[in-house]
Amino acid sequence: MSDVPPPVTAAPPPPAEAEEIFGGQLGLALRYADLLATTGISHGLVGPREAARLWERHLVNCAVSAALVPEGSEVVDIGSGAGLPGLVLAILRPDLRLHLVEPLLRRTTWLESTIAELGLENVSVHRGRAEEMEMSVPVVTARAVASLDKLVRWSFPLLEPQGRLLALKGEAARRELEEVEPLLRRWGVPASTVHVVGEGLVSEPVRVVEIVRPDHLPPGTDHTGPSRPGRRRGGRASRGRDARRTEG
């Protein structure tokens, strides 16, 4: 007897806290959840076993981190995958401008079709790796992408001086931050901390590691230069049908 879950045709109902968290954007979040549960799974962006816990484990989990993003910020979400947390932030916070950075074509194609279907105007998709990007923004986000030392190296060149990396992590967040402290000291990081967000609102509060970029980076690590936000080295931002359609 196969233990493969049956095909999903819609997302599960949202938990009670979703209405409080998403407010007037809940309808848009519901449509995104259905896309994650259907084409997101069929395209391999979300595992079939995740369908039953899309809200608690993914949507609500990402949404509570929005409290740490200042109003009107431009945000780069590296390794965006299925748009977590980038698309959730774009849905919840129309005041933000999101850049979703993702190297895999099948994922960027899905992200673009999802953005178009949801009618989001505050998001662009960039196919490539974080270290290939040339941007200068106040906030970089990441979730389930890499270890903190790698995230620091990838995100700092994309951040403005005193900009912040917000990395959504699990229960080991404090240990991970302690392990990366030697690197932070060498780079002159002025501040780092672990925020616990969503307490009293969600069943599993979320740990977000915040690391502030210093005014100056070590030689050879800053590749932002004079480029405008949204421009990618050796290419351009992809949006809708502008995406490149070949691998490589």
PDB file of C-alpha atoms in Angstrom:
ATOM      1  CA  MET A   1       0.000   0.000   0.000  1.00  0.00           C
ATOM      2  CA  SER A   2       1.532   3.332  -1.049  1.00  0.00           C
ATOM      3  CA  ASP A   3       2.176   5.996   1.600  1.00  0.00           C
ATOM      4  CA  VAL A   4       2.318   8.763  -0.998  1.00  0.00           C
ATOM      5  CA  PRO A   5      -0.256  11.453  -0.098  1.00  0.00           C
ATOM      6  CA  PRO A   6      -3.135  11.879  -2.574  1.00  0.00           C
ATOM      7  CA  PRO A   7      -3.055  14.873  -4.934  1.00  0.00           C
ATOM      8  CA  VAL A   8      -4.094  18.134  -3.300  1.00  0.00           C
ATOM      9  CA  THR A   9      -6.640  20.389  -4.978  1.00  0.00           C
ATOM     10  CA  ALA A  10      -6.706  23.202  -2.396  1.00  0.00           C
ATOM     11  CA  ALA A  11      -4.968  24.364   0.731  1.00  0.00           C
ATOM     12  CA  PRO A  12      -6.373  23.444   4.156  1.00  0.00           C
ATOM     13  CA  PRO A  13      -8.518  26.053   5.925  1.00  0.00           C
ATOM     14  CA  PRO A  14      -6.474  28.787   7.586  1.00  0.00           C
ATOM     15  CA  PRO A  15      -6.059  28.687  11.373  1.00  0.00           C
ATOM     16  CA  ALA A  16      -7.846  31.273  13.488  1.00  0.00           C
ATOM     17  CA  GLU A  17      -4.722  33.399  13.913  1.00  0.00           C
ATOM     18  CA  ALA A  18      -4.330  33.819  10.137  1.00  0.00           C
ATOM     19  CA  GLU A  19      -7.213  36.300   9.972  1.00  0.00           C
ATOM     20  CA  GLU A  20      -5.660  38.398  12.727  1.00  0.00           C
ATOM     21  CA  ILE A  21      -2.216  38.287  11.105  1.00  0.00           C
ATOM     22  CA  PHE A  22      -3.198  38.899   7.475  1.00  0.00           C
ATOM     23  CA  GLY A  23      -6.211  41.119   8.139  1.00  0.00           C
ATOM     24  CA  GLY A  24      -7.529  42.606   4.899  1.00  0.00           C
ATOM     25  CA  GLN A  25      -4.912  40.678   2.917  1.00  0.00           C
ATOM     26  CA  LEU A  26      -6.286  37.286   3.975  1.00  0.00           C
ATOM     27  CA  GLY A  27      -8.121  36.741   0.673  1.00  0.00           C
ATOM     28  CA  LEU A  28      -4.878  37.154  -1.253  1.00  0.00           C
ATOM     29  CA  ALA A  29      -3.081  34.858   1.193  1.00  0.00           C
ATOM     30  CA  LEU A  30      -5.789  32.220   0.633  1.00  0.00           C
ATOM     31  CA  ARG A  31      -5.196  32.333  -3.117  1.00  0.00           C
ATOM     32  CA  TYR A  32      -1.445  32.008  -2.605  1.00  0.00           C
ATOM     33  CA  ALA A  33      -1.985  29.056  -0.250  1.00  0.00           C
ATOM     34  CA  ASP A  34      -4.062  27.288  -2.907  1.00  0.00           C
ATOM     35  CA  LEU A  35      -1.302  27.829  -5.477  1.00  0.00           C
ATOM     36  CA  LEU A  36       1.279  26.407  -3.080  1.00  0.00           C
ATOM     37  CA  ALA A  37      -0.941  23.375  -2.423  1.00  0.00           C
ATOM     38  CA  THR A  38      -1.530  22.673  -6.119  1.00  0.00           C
ATOM     39  CA  THR A  39       1.007  23.876  -8.678  1.00  0.00           C
ATOM     40  CA  GLY A  40       3.571  24.505  -5.942  1.00  0.00           C
ATOM     41  CA  ILE A  41       3.517  20.802  -5.146  1.00  0.00           C
ATOM     42  CA  SER A  42       3.249  19.591  -8.741  1.00  0.00           C
ATOM     43  CA  HIS A  43       6.253  21.759  -9.693  1.00  0.00           C
ATOM     44  CA  GLY A  44       8.293  20.421  -6.807  1.00  0.00           C
ATOM     45  CA  LEU A  45       8.553  23.659  -4.841  1.00  0.00           C
ATOM     46  CA  VAL A  46       6.650  22.284  -1.858  1.00  0.00           C
ATOM     47  CA  GLY A  47       6.730  18.719  -0.610  1.00  0.00           C
ATOM     48  CA  PRO A  48       3.405  16.798  -0.737  1.00  0.00           C
ATOM     49  CA  ARG A  49       3.553  16.201   3.003  1.00  0.00           C
ATOM     50  CA  GLU A  50       3.690  19.940   3.637  1.00  0.00           C
ATOM     51  CA  ALA A  51       0.196  20.530   2.234  1.00  0.00           C
ATOM     52  CA  ALA A  52      -1.601  19.866   5.508  1.00  0.00           C
ATOM     53  CA  ARG A  53       0.562  22.352   7.412  1.00  0.00           C
ATOM     54  CA  LEU A  54       1.021  25.103   4.853  1.00  0.00           C
ATOM     55  CA  TRP A  55      -0.490  27.747   7.093  1.00  0.00           C
ATOM     56  CA  GLU A  56       1.139  26.977  10.428  1.00  0.00           C
ATOM     57  CA  ARG A  57       4.548  25.916   9.152  1.00  0.00           C
ATOM     58  CA  HIS A  58       4.951  28.310   6.226  1.00  0.00           C
ATOM     59  CA  LEU A  59       2.494  31.176   5.706  1.00  0.00           C
ATOM     60  CA  VAL A  60       1.893  32.224   9.314  1.00  0.00           C
ATOM     61  CA  ASN A  61       5.494  31.375  10.171  1.00  0.00           C
ATOM     62  CA  CYS A  62       6.760  33.848   7.565  1.00  0.00           C
ATOM     63  CA  ALA A  63       4.093  36.483   8.169  1.00  0.00           C
ATOM     64  CA  VAL A  64       4.960  37.160  11.811  1.00  0.00           C
ATOM     65  CA  SER A  65       8.513  38.106  10.762  1.00  0.00           C
ATOM     66  CA  ALA A  66       7.077  41.141   8.937  1.00  0.00           C
ATOM     67  CA  ALA A  67       7.021  43.010  12.263  1.00  0.00           C
ATOM     68  CA  LEU A  68      10.825  43.342  11.957  1.00  0.00           C
ATOM     69  CA  VAL A  69      10.765  45.029   8.523  1.00  0.00           C
ATOM     70  CA  PRO A  70      10.551  48.853   8.606  1.00  0.00           C
ATOM     71  CA  GLU A  71       7.749  50.547   6.685  1.00  0.00           C
ATOM     72  CA  GLY A  72       8.442  51.217   3.010  1.00  0.00           C
ATOM     73  CA  SER A  73      11.569  49.067   2.884  1.00  0.00           C
ATOM     74  CA  GLU A  74      13.077  47.542  -0.217  1.00  0.00           C
ATOM     75  CA  VAL A  75      13.815  43.888   0.552  1.00  0.00           C
ATOM     76  CA  VAL A  76      15.888  41.205  -1.162  1.00  0.00           C
ATOM     77  CA  ASP A  77      14.744  37.652  -0.402  1.00  0.00           C
ATOM     78  CA  ILE A  78      17.592  35.291  -1.250  1.00  0.00           C
ATOM     79  CA  GLY A  79      16.928  31.675  -2.189  1.00  0.00           C
ATOM     80  CA  SER A  80      13.252  32.543  -2.397  1.00  0.00           C
ATOM     81  CA  GLY A  81      12.111  29.110  -3.623  1.00  0.00           C
ATOM     82  CA  ALA A  82       8.318  29.080  -3.362  1.00  0.00           C
ATOM     83  CA  GLY A  83       8.311  32.710  -2.189  1.00  0.00           C
ATOM     84  CA  LEU A  84       8.886  32.056   1.491  1.00  0.00           C
ATOM     85  CA  PRO A  85       9.131  34.546   3.074  1.00  0.00           C
ATOM     86  CA  GLY A  86       9.320  36.995   0.130  1.00  0.00           C
ATOM     87  CA  LEU A  87       5.851  36.530  -1.361  1.00  0.00           C
ATOM     88  CA  VAL A  88       4.253  36.364   2.073  1.00  0.00           C
ATOM     89  CA  LEU A  89       5.822  39.731   2.926  1.00  0.00           C
ATOM     90  CA  ALA A  90       4.664  41.178  -0.406  1.00  0.00           C
ATOM     91  CA  ILE A  91       1.092  40.015   0.242  1.00  0.00           C
ATOM     92  CA  LEU A  92       0.972  41.160   3.846  1.00  0.00           C
ATOM     93  CA  ARG A  93       2.823  44.445   3.336  1.00  0.00           C
ATOM     94  CA  PRO A  94       1.940  46.333   0.131  1.00  0.00           C
ATOM     95  CA  ASP A  95       4.230  49.133   1.385  1.00  0.00           C
ATOM     96  CA  LEU A  96       7.298  46.931   0.784  1.00  0.00           C
ATOM     97  CA  ARG A  97       9.192  46.378  -2.468  1.00  0.00           C
ATOM     98  CA  LEU A  98      10.377  42.777  -2.784  1.00  0.00           C
ATOM     99  CA  HIS A  99      13.149  41.307  -4.956  1.00  0.00           C
ATOM    100  CA  LEU A 100      12.958  37.503  -5.063  1.00  0.00           C
ATOM    101  CA  VAL A 101      16.378  36.007  -5.880  1.00  0.00           C
ATOM    102  CA  GLU A 102      16.320  32.380  -7.014  1.00  0.00           C
ATOM    103  CA  PRO A 103      18.794  30.489  -9.271  1.00  0.00           C
ATOM    104  CA  LEU A 104      16.536  27.700 -10.600  1.00  0.00           C
ATOM    105  CA  LEU A 105      14.496  28.349 -13.743  1.00  0.00           C
ATOM    106  CA  ARG A 106      11.522  26.157 -12.800  1.00  0.00           C
ATOM    107  CA  ARG A 107      11.208  28.097  -9.552  1.00  0.00           C
ATOM    108  CA  THR A 108      11.494  31.556 -11.098  1.00  0.00           C
ATOM    109  CA  THR A 109       8.949  30.552 -13.742  1.00  0.00           C
ATOM    110  CA  TRP A 110       6.522  29.452 -11.029  1.00  0.00           C
ATOM    111  CA  LEU A 111       7.151  32.586  -8.987  1.00  0.00           C
ATOM    112  CA  GLU A 112       6.416  34.820 -11.968  1.00  0.00           C
ATOM    113  CA  SER A 113       3.197  33.031 -12.858  1.00  0.00           C
ATOM    114  CA  THR A 114       2.106  33.191  -9.203  1.00  0.00           C
ATOM    115  CA  ILE A 115       2.880  36.917  -8.976  1.00  0.00           C
ATOM    116  CA  ALA A 116       0.875  37.524 -12.151  1.00  0.00           C
ATOM    117  CA  GLU A 117      -2.067  35.444 -10.943  1.00  0.00           C
ATOM    118  CA  LEU A 118      -2.133  37.272  -7.604  1.00  0.00           C
ATOM    119  CA  GLY A 119      -1.790  40.652  -9.304  1.00  0.00           C
ATOM    120  CA  LEU A 120       1.096  41.731  -7.103  1.00  0.00           C
ATOM    121  CA  GLU A 121       2.797  44.927  -8.270  1.00  0.00           C
ATOM    122  CA  ASN A 122       5.428  45.188  -5.546  1.00  0.00           C
ATOM    123  CA  VAL A 123       7.510  42.120  -6.461  1.00  0.00           C
ATOM    124  CA  SER A 124      10.161  41.314  -9.056  1.00  0.00           C
ATOM    125  CA  VAL A 125      11.970  38.045  -9.694  1.00  0.00           C
ATOM    126  CA  HIS A 126      15.708  37.770 -10.360  1.00  0.00           C
ATOM    127  CA  ARG A 127      17.106  34.518 -11.650  1.00  0.00           C
ATOM    128  CA  GLY A 128      20.601  33.940 -10.278  1.00  0.00           C
ATOM    129  CA  ARG A 129      22.579  33.413  -7.115  1.00  0.00           C
ATOM    130  CA  ALA A 130      22.792  35.997  -4.377  1.00  0.00           C
ATOM    131  CA  GLU A 131      26.507  36.473  -4.956  1.00  0.00           C
ATOM    132  CA  GLU A 132      25.799  37.403  -8.601  1.00  0.00           C
ATOM    133  CA  MET A 133      23.426  40.217  -7.699  1.00  0.00           C
ATOM    134  CA  GLU A 134      24.240  43.915  -7.571  1.00  0.00           C
ATOM    135  CA  MET A 135      21.807  45.674  -5.271  1.00  0.00           C
ATOM    136  CA  SER A 136      21.850  47.996  -2.295  1.00  0.00           C
ATOM    137  CA  VAL A 137      18.864  47.607   0.028  1.00  0.00           C
ATOM    138  CA  PRO A 138      18.141  48.080   3.738  1.00  0.00           C
ATOM    139  CA  VAL A 139      16.847  44.535   4.374  1.00  0.00           C
ATOM    140  CA  VAL A 140      17.753  41.039   3.179  1.00  0.00           C
ATOM    141  CA  THR A 141      15.652  38.033   4.205  1.00  0.00           C
ATOM    142  CA  ALA A 142      16.311  34.307   4.001  1.00  0.00           C
ATOM    143  CA  ARG A 143      14.585  31.159   5.187  1.00  0.00           C
ATOM    144  CA  ALA A 144      15.890  27.577   5.098  1.00  0.00           C
ATOM    145  CA  VAL A 145      18.605  28.533   2.607  1.00  0.00           C
ATOM    146  CA  ALA A 146      22.026  28.096   4.218  1.00  0.00           C
ATOM    147  CA  SER A 147      24.081  28.391   7.385  1.00  0.00           C
ATOM    148  CA  LEU A 148      24.479  31.827   8.930  1.00  0.00           C
ATOM    149  CA  ASP A 149      28.111  32.234   7.854  1.00  0.00           C
ATOM    150  CA  LYS A 150      27.100  31.765   4.221  1.00  0.00           C
ATOM    151  CA  LEU A 151      24.109  34.063   4.592  1.00  0.00           C
ATOM    152  CA  VAL A 152      26.336  36.798   5.987  1.00  0.00           C
ATOM    153  CA  ARG A 153      28.765  36.494   3.061  1.00  0.00           C
ATOM    154  CA  TRP A 154      25.929  36.473   0.511  1.00  0.00           C
ATOM    155  CA  SER A 155      23.772  39.183   2.038  1.00  0.00           C
ATOM    156  CA  PHE A 156      26.201  41.836   3.251  1.00  0.00           C
ATOM    157  CA  PRO A 157      27.279  42.931  -0.263  1.00  0.00           C
ATOM    158  CA  LEU A 158      23.569  43.436  -1.050  1.00  0.00           C
ATOM    159  CA  LEU A 159      22.915  45.550   2.035  1.00  0.00           C
ATOM    160  CA  GLU A 160      23.323  49.248   2.584  1.00  0.00           C
ATOM    161  CA  PRO A 161      25.658  50.221   5.452  1.00  0.00           C
ATOM    162  CA  GLN A 162      23.752  49.490   8.667  1.00  0.00           C
ATOM    163  CA  GLY A 163      21.313  47.369   6.657  1.00  0.00           C
ATOM    164  CA  ARG A 164      19.986  44.189   8.254  1.00  0.00           C
ATOM    165  CA  LEU A 165      19.982  40.498   7.450  1.00  0.00           C
ATOM    166  CA  LEU A 166      16.827  38.834   8.810  1.00  0.00           C
ATOM    167  CA  ALA A 167      17.292  35.056   8.750  1.00  0.00           C
ATOM    168  CA  LEU A 168      14.340  32.901   9.788  1.00  0.00           C
ATOM    169  CA  LYS A 169      15.769  30.031  11.792  1.00  0.00           C
ATOM    170  CA  GLY A 170      14.599  27.181  13.997  1.00  0.00           C
ATOM    171  CA  GLU A 171      15.135  26.376  17.660  1.00  0.00           C
ATOM    172  CA  ALA A 172      18.923  26.303  17.174  1.00  0.00           C
ATOM    173  CA  ALA A 173      19.008  29.988  16.185  1.00  0.00           C
ATOM    174  CA  ARG A 174      20.956  31.151  19.242  1.00  0.00           C
ATOM    175  CA  ARG A 175      23.530  28.390  18.853  1.00  0.00           C
ATOM    176  CA  GLU A 176      23.953  29.223  15.163  1.00  0.00           C
ATOM    177  CA  LEU A 177      24.503  32.874  16.023  1.00  0.00           C
ATOM    178  CA  GLU A 178      27.124  31.949  18.637  1.00  0.00           C
ATOM    179  CA  GLU A 179      28.947  29.793  16.086  1.00  0.00           C
ATOM    180  CA  VAL A 180      29.197  32.658  13.594  1.00  0.00           C
ATOM    181  CA  GLU A 181      30.380  35.241  16.167  1.00  0.00           C
ATOM    182  CA  PRO A 182      34.083  34.946  15.179  1.00  0.00           C
ATOM    183  CA  LEU A 183      33.186  35.912  11.593  1.00  0.00           C
ATOM    184  CA  LEU A 184      31.010  38.792  12.793  1.00  0.00           C
ATOM    185  CA  ARG A 185      33.842  40.149  14.939  1.00  0.00           C
ATOM    186  CA  ARG A 186      36.301  39.962  12.038  1.00  0.00           C
ATOM    187  CA  TRP A 187      33.875  41.859   9.821  1.00  0.00           C
ATOM    188  CA  GLY A 188      33.170  44.484  12.468  1.00  0.00           C
ATOM    189  CA  VAL A 189      29.457  43.726  12.795  1.00  0.00           C
ATOM    190  CA  PRO A 190      27.970  46.356  15.130  1.00  0.00           C
ATOM    191  CA  ALA A 191      25.000  44.327  16.377  1.00  0.00           C
ATOM    192  CA  SER A 192      23.370  40.919  16.186  1.00  0.00           C
ATOM    193  CA  THR A 193      20.498  39.330  18.064  1.00  0.00           C
ATOM    194  CA  VAL A 194      17.790  36.669  17.969  1.00  0.00           C
ATOM    195  CA  HIS A 195      14.188  37.893  17.923  1.00  0.00           C
ATOM    196  CA  VAL A 196      11.340  35.619  18.984  1.00  0.00           C
ATOM    197  CA  VAL A 197       8.250  36.835  17.131  1.00  0.00           C
ATOM    198  CA  GLY A 198       4.635  35.733  17.247  1.00  0.00           C
ATOM    199  CA  GLU A 199       4.557  34.861  20.943  1.00  0.00           C
ATOM    200  CA  GLY A 200       0.973  34.771  22.178  1.00  0.00           C
ATOM    201  CA  LEU A 201      -0.256  34.853  18.598  1.00  0.00           C
ATOM    202  CA  VAL A 202       0.942  31.618  16.973  1.00  0.00           C
ATOM    203  CA  SER A 203       1.394  28.144  18.395  1.00  0.00           C
ATOM    204  CA  GLU A 204       5.093  28.049  17.477  1.00  0.00           C
ATOM    205  CA  PRO A 205       6.850  31.409  17.835  1.00  0.00           C
ATOM    206  CA  VAL A 206       9.421  32.149  15.145  1.00  0.00           C
ATOM    207  CA  ARG A 207      13.101  32.852  15.730  1.00  0.00           C
ATOM    208  CA  VAL A 208      14.652  35.453  13.467  1.00  0.00           C
ATOM    209  CA  VAL A 209      18.374  36.164  13.571  1.00  0.00           C
ATOM    210  CA  GLU A 210      19.095  39.836  12.901  1.00  0.00           C
ATOM    211  CA  ILE A 211      22.638  40.809  11.875  1.00  0.00           C
ATOM    212  CA  VAL A 212      23.527  44.419  11.085  1.00  0.00           C
ATOM    213  CA  ARG A 213      25.958  45.170   8.270  1.00  0.00           C
ATOM    214  CA  PRO A 214      28.928  47.370   9.223  1.00  0.00           C
ATOM    215  CA  ASP A 215      29.676  50.603   7.379  1.00  0.00           C
ATOM    216  CA  HIS A 216      32.665  49.009   5.628  1.00  0.00           C
ATOM    217  CA  LEU A 217      33.204  45.443   4.453  1.00  0.00           C
ATOM    218  CA  PRO A 218      36.519  43.585   4.193  1.00  0.00           C
ATOM    219  CA  PRO A 219      38.318  44.131   0.855  1.00  0.00           C
ATOM    220  CA  GLY A 220      36.935  42.003  -1.955  1.00  0.00           C
ATOM    221  CA  THR A 221      33.564  41.323  -0.345  1.00  0.00           C
ATOM    222  CA  ASP A 222      31.576  44.390  -1.483  1.00  0.00           C
ATOM    223  CA  HIS A 223      30.369  44.043  -5.081  1.00  0.00           C
ATOM    224  CA  THR A 224      27.415  46.405  -4.979  1.00  0.00           C
ATOM    225  CA  GLY A 225      29.161  49.338  -6.643  1.00  0.00           C
ATOM    226  CA  PRO A 226      26.987  52.114  -8.083  1.00  0.00           C
ATOM    227  CA  SER A 227      24.284  49.838  -9.512  1.00  0.00           C
ATOM    228  CA  ARG A 228      20.652  50.599  -8.874  1.00  0.00           C
ATOM    229  CA  PRO A 229      18.503  48.202  -6.823  1.00  0.00           C
ATOM    230  CA  GLY A 230      16.992  45.473  -8.990  1.00  0.00           C
ATOM    231  CA  ARG A 231      19.867  45.235 -11.457  1.00  0.00           C
ATOM    232  CA  ARG A 232      21.677  41.905 -11.759  1.00  0.00           C
ATOM    233  CA  ARG A 233      25.250  41.580 -12.887  1.00  0.00           C
ATOM    234  CA  GLY A 234      25.362  40.098 -16.376  1.00  0.00           C
ATOM    235  CA  GLY A 235      21.596  40.192 -16.821  1.00  0.00           C
ATOM    236  CA  ARG A 236      18.375  41.853 -15.723  1.00  0.00           C
ATOM    237  CA  ALA A 237      15.478  41.378 -13.411  1.00  0.00           C
ATOM    238  CA  SER A 238      12.878  38.973 -14.735  1.00  0.00           C
ATOM    239  CA  ARG A 239       9.169  39.712 -14.426  1.00  0.00           C
ATOM    240  CA  GLY A 240       6.373  37.728 -16.009  1.00  0.00           C
ATOM    241  CA  ARG A 241       7.228  36.864 -19.615  1.00  0.00           C
ATOM    242  CA  ASP A 242      10.614  38.599 -19.350  1.00  0.00           C
ATOM    243  CA  ALA A 243      12.147  35.546 -17.660  1.00  0.00           C
ATOM    244  CA  ARG A 244      14.832  33.616 -19.459  1.00  0.00           C
ATOM    245  CA  ARG A 245      13.501  30.253 -20.617  1.00  0.00           C
ATOM    246  CA  THR A 246      16.667  28.191 -20.911  1.00  0.00           C
ATOM    247  CA  GLU A 247      18.785  26.535 -18.262  1.00  0.00           C
ATOM    248  CA  GLY A 248      22.453  27.296 -17.905  1.00  0.00           C
TER     249      GLY A 248
END
